[in-house]
Amino acid sequence: MSDMKVKDLADNIGITPDRLVEQLNEAGVTVSKATDSITEEQKQTLLSFLQARHGKESGNTISKPKKITLKRKSTSEIKLGASSRQGGKTVSVEVRKKRTYIKRSAAEEAEAEAQLQREKEAEQKAIADAKAEKLRLEEEAKQQQEQEQREREELDAKEAARAEAAVEDAVEAEKQAEKEAHQAAEEEKKALAAEAKEKAKKSTKKAVNTTKLTASEIAHKKLEEADAKRREANLARLEAERALKARKKAREEEAVLEKQRAKEKAEAEAEAKKHKEVRKERDAAAAKTKENDKPAAGAGRRAGRNTRTDKFERAELHITQGKGRRKKKKGRGAAQAPVIETSSEHGFTLPTEPVVRDVDVPETISVSDLALRMSVKAAEVIKALMGLGTMATINQVLDQDTAVIVVEEMGHNPKPVQDNAIEIALEVSDENLAEAMPRAPVVTVMGHVDHGKTSLLDYIRSTKVTSGEAGGITQHIGAYKVETSRGEITFLDTPGHAAFTEMRQRGAKVTDIVVLVVAADDGVMPQTIEAVKHAKEAGALLIIAVNKMDKEEANPDRVKTELGNHDVIPEDWGGDVPFVAVSALTGKGVDDLLDTISLQAEMLELKAPSEGVAKGTVIEARLDKGRGTIVTVLVQSGTLKKGDIVVVGQEYGRVRALFNENSETLKAAGPSTPVELLGLSGTPASGDELQVVSDERKAREIANFRKTKARDLKMAKQQAAKLDDMFNKMESGDVKTLNVVVKADVHGSAEAVSQSLLNLSTDLVKVRIVASGVGGINETDAQLAGASDAILIGFNVRADNTARRIIAEKGLDVQYFSIIYDLIDVVTSAMTGMLDDVYKDEIIGLARVDEVFSSPKFGDIAGCLVTEGTIKRTSPIRVLRDNVVIFEGELESLRRFKDDVDEVKSGVECGIGVKGYTDVKPGDQIEVFERVLVKPAL
C-alpha cells in the first residue's frame, strides 16, 4: 500500500487528526501536522502500541481472546392443575445458563499451582495430625478399657473367692453339725440304757425329786439342737452354692454380650470406613469436574457462588448456602449468620394405628369440604365414591346420605347434622299460646273418578261446580266452607283420576274426616282403595257415602262386601265405619250424611286457637296474569289478617287481599277457613306450610334459606352420575327420549301431569320433563323447548304472542289439553311413533329329512317330506336336530322329482339342497320362516 496522509488515516478510523498526531508521537513516529505522510510500517507501529496499551498481544493483527462466555437456553413445558385426561394448564419454562472461562497467563498458572500445592500440603498435614490424634485417643481408650477389664476381673475374682469360702465354711459347718448330732444320738442311747437299769433296781423306791431332768431328756435336747444346727448349715451351703452359680452365669452372659458389642462395633466401623472411601472417591470425582468447569472469580453474578456439583449429594432444605441474590449491607454492626445444625434423621413418625374422627355431615357438602373434615386428600374421597359406583369431581356437592356412606367407608364416625337453626327459631317464636276454641271440621270428599264426588258436594252447596270442570271431572282441589243447619263444615273436593294421587294425599293430610264416595252401580275401584289407604295413613275418620242410589242397578251390599275385603267394616256388621246411602241427583240421604259428619266431629272435639299468629297449609296455587300469584290456603290455627307478613315454603310476602270461595273480600280468616290470598313473591308448592312472621326481613331470610337448601339438594341429586346408570345405558343400547315442557293453570295440575308422563316411560322410550311450571306458555318456555327439542304441553293454559311467534319460527310442537285423559293418549301415541320397526320371524313350513343322497351337480341332497305349511325356495331356513338349531342359512335347490319348483306344500315329498352345509342327516328337520314387520308397541 502507498503512503497516506495523517488526515486521511484519521478520517478512515474516525478520530480527529490532532488526536492521531498525538498517538503517533507517543508510539515513536515523528509527525508534526495532519498533512504529513506516514508509511505502512509506521501504521503497524501505531497498531502495536495501541494493542499493548489495551492489554492485547502485540504482533498479531487478530488477537486471541482471553475470556469466553457461553450462554445456553433451554425451554420445557409443564402441566399444572387438573389431570391429563381433563387437560389442565400448560406453562412454558425457560432456563438460561451463563458460564465464563478465563485463560490465565503463565505467571497466574504457576501461582495457582503453587497455591494448590500449599493447600494440598496443609491438608495432608491436617490429615496426619488428625490420624495421630485419633491413634492417641484410641490408645488411651484401649488402655482405659484394659484397666477397667483388670479391675473388673480382680473384683470378680474376689467375689468368687468369697463365694467359694462361704461354700467351704457352710460345708465345714454342716460336717460339724452332723458330728455333734451323731454324738448326741450316742449319748441319748447310753442314757436310755442306764435309765432302764436304774429303774429296774429302784422300782419299789419312791422318787424324791420329780422336777430334775433325767439323763435321757438332756441327751434328747442336745440331739434336737444338733439337728437344728445341721439344717441351718445345710441351708447356708445351698444358698452359697446358688449365689456362686448365679455369679458364674452372669459373668458368662456378660462375656457373650461383650463379644457381641465388639462384633457390632467392628462391623459399624467397617461399614463407616467403606462409606467414607466411597464418599472420598465421589468427592474426588466431583472436585475434578468442578476444577475443569470452574468459572473465573468475578466473571458473573454466579461465578464465585458455592453451588452443588453432585446431583446426588444430600443437601439440607430451607438453609441458605453462601450468599443470596440480594446484596446484604456490610458494616461493623452486621450480625454474624447463625450456624444451623441439622439432623439427618426423619421427623415423620408412622402412626401406630389409624386415626378415627367424628365427622359432622350437613345436609349438603362438597367433596373438598368432606375431605378437609376427614383430614384426607380429595382424591381419596373421589376414589371411595368411584368404589361406591359414583363419579364425582372435587367441587361436586353430595347429599347427606351419600356423604355418610363415604365417611363410614373410609373408617370414620359420621354425625349427621341439620342446618335448620333458623327453622327451629321460627317454630319457637311462632308458638301460639292462645286458648283453644271449638272449630269447624275439615271434611275431604274422595273417591274414584266419575263416582259423583263433586255432584254430591254441589248439592250440599246448592251450586253447579261440576259443569265448570273440563270433561266433567275435577282436576284440582276445591275448598269450600258450607253453612248448614248443623253448623259450619269445610269441604275439600279432591280429584279422582289416577294422575292426581299427590292431590288426594295432600287432602287427606289436612283433613279431620274423609267422606269416601262410592258409586253403588260401579263398586270399589282403584282410586277408592287408594283413598282408604290415604285416610288411614292420615289418621282421619272415614265415612262411606254410597252414591247413585237412584239408579236401578245400585247394589249397596256389593260395596260393603268389597270394602270389607280392605278392612273397612260397616257399623251394621259390627265395625266402626258408618255407611250412608245417598243420591247426589235427588238429594236422598244428604241430610243423614250431614248428621253423621256432625256426630263424628262432636266425638273428635276439634279445637284450635282462634287468636294469635296464623298457621295453615297450601291447598292449591296458581298464577293469574292480572293479579299474580293466587294461593288457596286452609287456615288451621290463629287468625290470618290482611297485611300480615307470611312465609309459605320458599316464598314470602305481605297479604294484600283475602277472598272466600265466592270471591268475596275478607279482612280476616280464622281456623278451618279456606281462603285465597294475594301478595306472595312466587308460586309455592301445594302442601307447603304457611306461617305468619313478625317482619319482612325475617321472612326474606327464611325464604332465601329454604331456596338455597332446596337448590343444593337438587344439585346434589342431579350431579350424581352413577356408574350403574352408565352401564345400564350401555347394555340397553339406544333408548329413545321424549322431552316435554309442561305448563298448567295450577301447581297441583302441573305436578299431576308431570308425574303421569313420567309413569309412561318404558325400557324403549323414556319421558323427560325438561321443565314444568304454573302459568301461560311464555317466551322462555318456547326457547327452552327449541333448545332441548321438546314438545310443549299446555294444560288449561295458552301461549302468549311472543311465544307463538317463536313456536312458528322454529316449528315447535305445541299441544293444548283440558282433560288429562286426552293428554295421556296423545303422548302415548307420540312415544309409540318414536319406536323403531320390529321384525318377527314367522314359521311358514316344516320338512322332515328321510334320506340323504348325493348329486354330482348339487352335492348332498336331503329327501324330505313336508309335514307342516309350505316350503319356499326363496325363504331362509334353519336345520334342527333333536329340536335344537344347528344351522341357519338358505336353500340352494328345491326339486319335486327332477323338476325345479318354487314351493312345496304339506304332505308332498321333495329334494332339498342346503347352501353351504353338508352335514344333513336322516331324522333332521328343515324349518322355513319369513321375517314380517310387526307394529311396535310400548
Tab-separated table of C-alpha atoms in Angstrom, residues 169-332:
chain	number	residue	atom	x	y	z
A	169	ASP	CA	-17.466	-72.664	105.550
A	170	ALA	CA	-21.003	-73.891	105.036
A	171	VAL	CA	-19.765	-77.391	104.194
A	172	GLU	CA	-17.485	-77.408	107.249
A	173	ALA	CA	-20.311	-76.188	109.488
A	174	GLU	CA	-22.575	-78.860	108.084
A	175	LYS	CA	-19.970	-81.560	108.821
A	176	GLN	CA	-19.510	-80.260	112.366
A	177	ALA	CA	-23.272	-80.219	112.912
A	178	GLU	CA	-23.579	-83.778	111.670
A	179	LYS	CA	-20.769	-84.866	114.006
A	180	GLU	CA	-22.426	-83.208	117.002
A	181	ALA	CA	-25.760	-84.767	116.077
A	182	HIS	CA	-24.141	-88.191	115.898
A	183	GLN	CA	-22.540	-87.739	119.348
A	184	ALA	CA	-25.849	-86.537	120.794
A	185	ALA	CA	-27.604	-89.597	119.431
A	186	GLU	CA	-24.994	-91.890	121.028
A	187	GLU	CA	-25.294	-90.129	124.378
A	188	GLU	CA	-29.069	-90.392	124.244
A	189	LYS	CA	-28.842	-94.109	123.564
A	190	LYS	CA	-26.462	-94.673	126.517
A	191	ALA	CA	-28.621	-92.567	128.811
A	192	LEU	CA	-31.717	-94.528	127.943
A	193	ALA	CA	-29.943	-97.824	128.665
A	194	ALA	CA	-28.653	-96.551	132.029
A	195	GLU	CA	-32.082	-95.312	132.999
A	196	ALA	CA	-33.627	-98.651	132.204
A	197	LYS	CA	-31.157	-100.433	134.540
A	198	GLU	CA	-31.637	-97.888	137.299
A	199	LYS	CA	-35.382	-98.172	137.031
A	200	ALA	CA	-35.287	-101.931	137.368
A	201	LYS	CA	-33.244	-101.671	140.619
A	202	LYS	CA	-35.309	-98.950	142.270
A	203	SER	CA	-38.763	-99.879	141.046
A	204	THR	CA	-40.085	-100.062	144.605
A	205	LYS	CA	-38.447	-96.812	145.810
A	206	LYS	CA	-40.305	-93.535	145.772
A	207	ALA	CA	-38.833	-90.750	143.740
A	208	VAL	CA	-37.535	-87.903	145.846
A	209	ASN	CA	-37.207	-85.072	143.215
A	210	THR	CA	-39.649	-85.316	140.305
A	211	THR	CA	-38.636	-81.997	138.738
A	212	LYS	CA	-34.988	-82.920	137.995
A	213	LEU	CA	-34.269	-83.735	134.313
A	214	THR	CA	-33.160	-87.201	133.560
A	215	ALA	CA	-30.041	-88.011	131.537
A	216	SER	CA	-32.124	-89.244	128.588
A	217	GLU	CA	-34.056	-85.998	128.416
A	218	ILE	CA	-30.849	-83.963	128.468
A	219	ALA	CA	-29.415	-86.130	125.695
A	220	HIS	CA	-32.611	-85.790	123.639
A	221	LYS	CA	-32.485	-81.992	123.953
A	222	LYS	CA	-28.865	-81.952	122.764
A	223	LEU	CA	-29.872	-84.123	119.810
A	224	GLU	CA	-32.602	-81.647	118.763
A	225	GLU	CA	-30.172	-78.711	118.982
A	226	ALA	CA	-27.650	-80.597	116.874
A	227	ASP	CA	-30.298	-81.345	114.222
A	228	ALA	CA	-31.283	-77.661	114.051
A	229	LYS	CA	-27.628	-76.626	113.582
A	230	ARG	CA	-27.238	-79.233	110.851
A	231	ARG	CA	-30.316	-77.938	108.979
A	232	GLU	CA	-29.108	-74.331	109.205
A	233	ALA	CA	-25.691	-75.335	107.901
A	234	ASN	CA	-27.290	-77.223	105.029
A	235	LEU	CA	-29.409	-74.177	104.058
A	236	ALA	CA	-26.367	-71.887	104.224
A	237	ARG	CA	-24.426	-74.244	101.970
A	238	LEU	CA	-27.240	-74.381	99.409
A	239	GLU	CA	-27.575	-70.567	99.414
A	240	ALA	CA	-23.828	-70.106	98.905
A	241	GLU	CA	-23.766	-72.607	96.027
A	242	ARG	CA	-26.762	-70.903	94.412
A	243	ALA	CA	-25.087	-67.474	94.644
A	244	LEU	CA	-21.884	-68.882	93.170
A	245	LYS	CA	-23.746	-70.407	90.204
A	246	ALA	CA	-25.665	-67.166	89.598
A	247	ARG	CA	-22.429	-65.130	89.561
A	248	LYS	CA	-20.807	-67.574	87.123
A	249	LYS	CA	-23.843	-67.411	84.839
A	250	ALA	CA	-23.902	-63.595	84.954
A	251	ARG	CA	-20.179	-63.486	84.138
A	252	GLU	CA	-20.700	-65.794	81.155
A	253	GLU	CA	-23.624	-63.715	79.868
A	254	GLU	CA	-21.593	-60.518	80.278
A	255	ALA	CA	-18.753	-62.076	78.281
A	256	VAL	CA	-21.116	-63.102	75.471
A	257	LEU	CA	-22.680	-59.629	75.421
A	258	GLU	CA	-19.257	-58.007	75.355
A	259	LYS	CA	-18.255	-60.144	72.377
A	260	GLN	CA	-21.463	-59.220	70.576
A	261	ARG	CA	-20.910	-55.499	71.231
A	262	ALA	CA	-17.352	-55.743	69.984
A	263	LYS	CA	-18.514	-57.527	66.851
A	264	GLU	CA	-21.212	-54.908	66.166
A	265	LYS	CA	-18.702	-52.112	66.727
A	266	ALA	CA	-16.251	-53.692	64.311
A	267	GLU	CA	-18.968	-54.113	61.687
A	268	ALA	CA	-20.084	-50.489	62.146
A	269	GLU	CA	-16.500	-49.252	61.796
A	270	ALA	CA	-16.030	-51.342	58.649
A	271	GLU	CA	-19.275	-50.010	57.191
A	272	ALA	CA	-18.317	-46.419	58.056
A	273	LYS	CA	-14.892	-46.914	56.507
A	274	LYS	CA	-16.479	-48.296	53.354
A	275	HIS	CA	-18.891	-45.347	53.121
A	276	LYS	CA	-16.028	-42.952	53.752
A	277	GLU	CA	-13.999	-44.423	50.897
A	278	VAL	CA	-16.985	-44.260	48.546
A	279	ARG	CA	-17.668	-40.654	49.545
A	280	LYS	CA	-13.999	-39.791	49.144
A	281	GLU	CA	-13.954	-41.206	45.612
A	282	ARG	CA	-17.160	-39.338	44.779
A	283	ASP	CA	-15.795	-36.078	46.218
A	284	ALA	CA	-12.592	-36.516	44.240
A	285	ALA	CA	-14.535	-37.024	41.016
A	286	ALA	CA	-16.732	-34.038	41.819
A	287	ALA	CA	-13.705	-31.881	42.618
A	288	LYS	CA	-12.106	-32.863	39.344
A	289	THR	CA	-15.271	-31.967	37.440
A	290	LYS	CA	-15.535	-28.711	39.351
A	291	GLU	CA	-11.908	-27.855	38.636
A	292	ASN	CA	-12.423	-28.437	34.908
A	293	ASP	CA	-15.644	-26.386	34.774
A	294	LYS	CA	-14.742	-23.786	37.399
A	295	PRO	CA	-15.509	-20.246	36.161
A	296	ALA	CA	-13.288	-17.319	36.971
A	297	ALA	CA	-13.959	-15.320	40.115
A	298	GLY	CA	-15.997	-12.217	39.451
A	299	ALA	CA	-16.971	-13.339	35.947
A	300	GLY	CA	-20.682	-13.046	36.580
A	301	ARG	CA	-23.225	-12.966	39.344
A	302	ARG	CA	-22.979	-16.741	39.906
A	303	ALA	CA	-19.198	-17.005	39.345
A	304	GLY	CA	-17.956	-17.260	42.919
A	305	ARG	CA	-21.038	-18.860	44.428
A	306	ASN	CA	-20.894	-22.135	46.367
A	307	THR	CA	-23.012	-24.496	44.309
A	308	ARG	CA	-23.568	-28.248	44.454
A	309	THR	CA	-21.828	-30.127	41.686
A	310	ASP	CA	-23.052	-33.600	42.575
A	311	LYS	CA	-26.722	-34.014	41.862
A	312	PHE	CA	-26.876	-36.993	44.210
A	313	GLU	CA	-25.238	-35.175	47.118
A	314	ARG	CA	-27.509	-34.610	50.091
A	315	ALA	CA	-28.415	-31.027	50.928
A	316	GLU	CA	-30.493	-29.610	53.763
A	317	LEU	CA	-33.745	-27.965	52.775
A	318	HIS	CA	-34.623	-24.355	53.670
A	319	ILE	CA	-30.998	-23.426	54.549
A	320	THR	CA	-29.280	-20.688	52.563
A	321	GLN	CA	-25.844	-21.683	51.296
A	322	GLY	CA	-23.470	-18.805	50.862
A	323	LYS	CA	-24.731	-15.529	49.501
A	324	GLY	CA	-28.184	-14.995	48.095
A	325	ARG	CA	-29.219	-12.929	45.122
A	326	ARG	CA	-29.845	-9.784	47.165
A	327	LYS	CA	-26.831	-7.884	48.464
A	328	LYS	CA	-26.548	-7.567	52.209
A	329	LYS	CA	-25.363	-4.431	53.947
A	330	LYS	CA	-21.905	-4.744	55.450
A	331	GLY	CA	-20.593	-2.835	58.388
A	332	ARG	CA	-19.245	-3.098	61.877
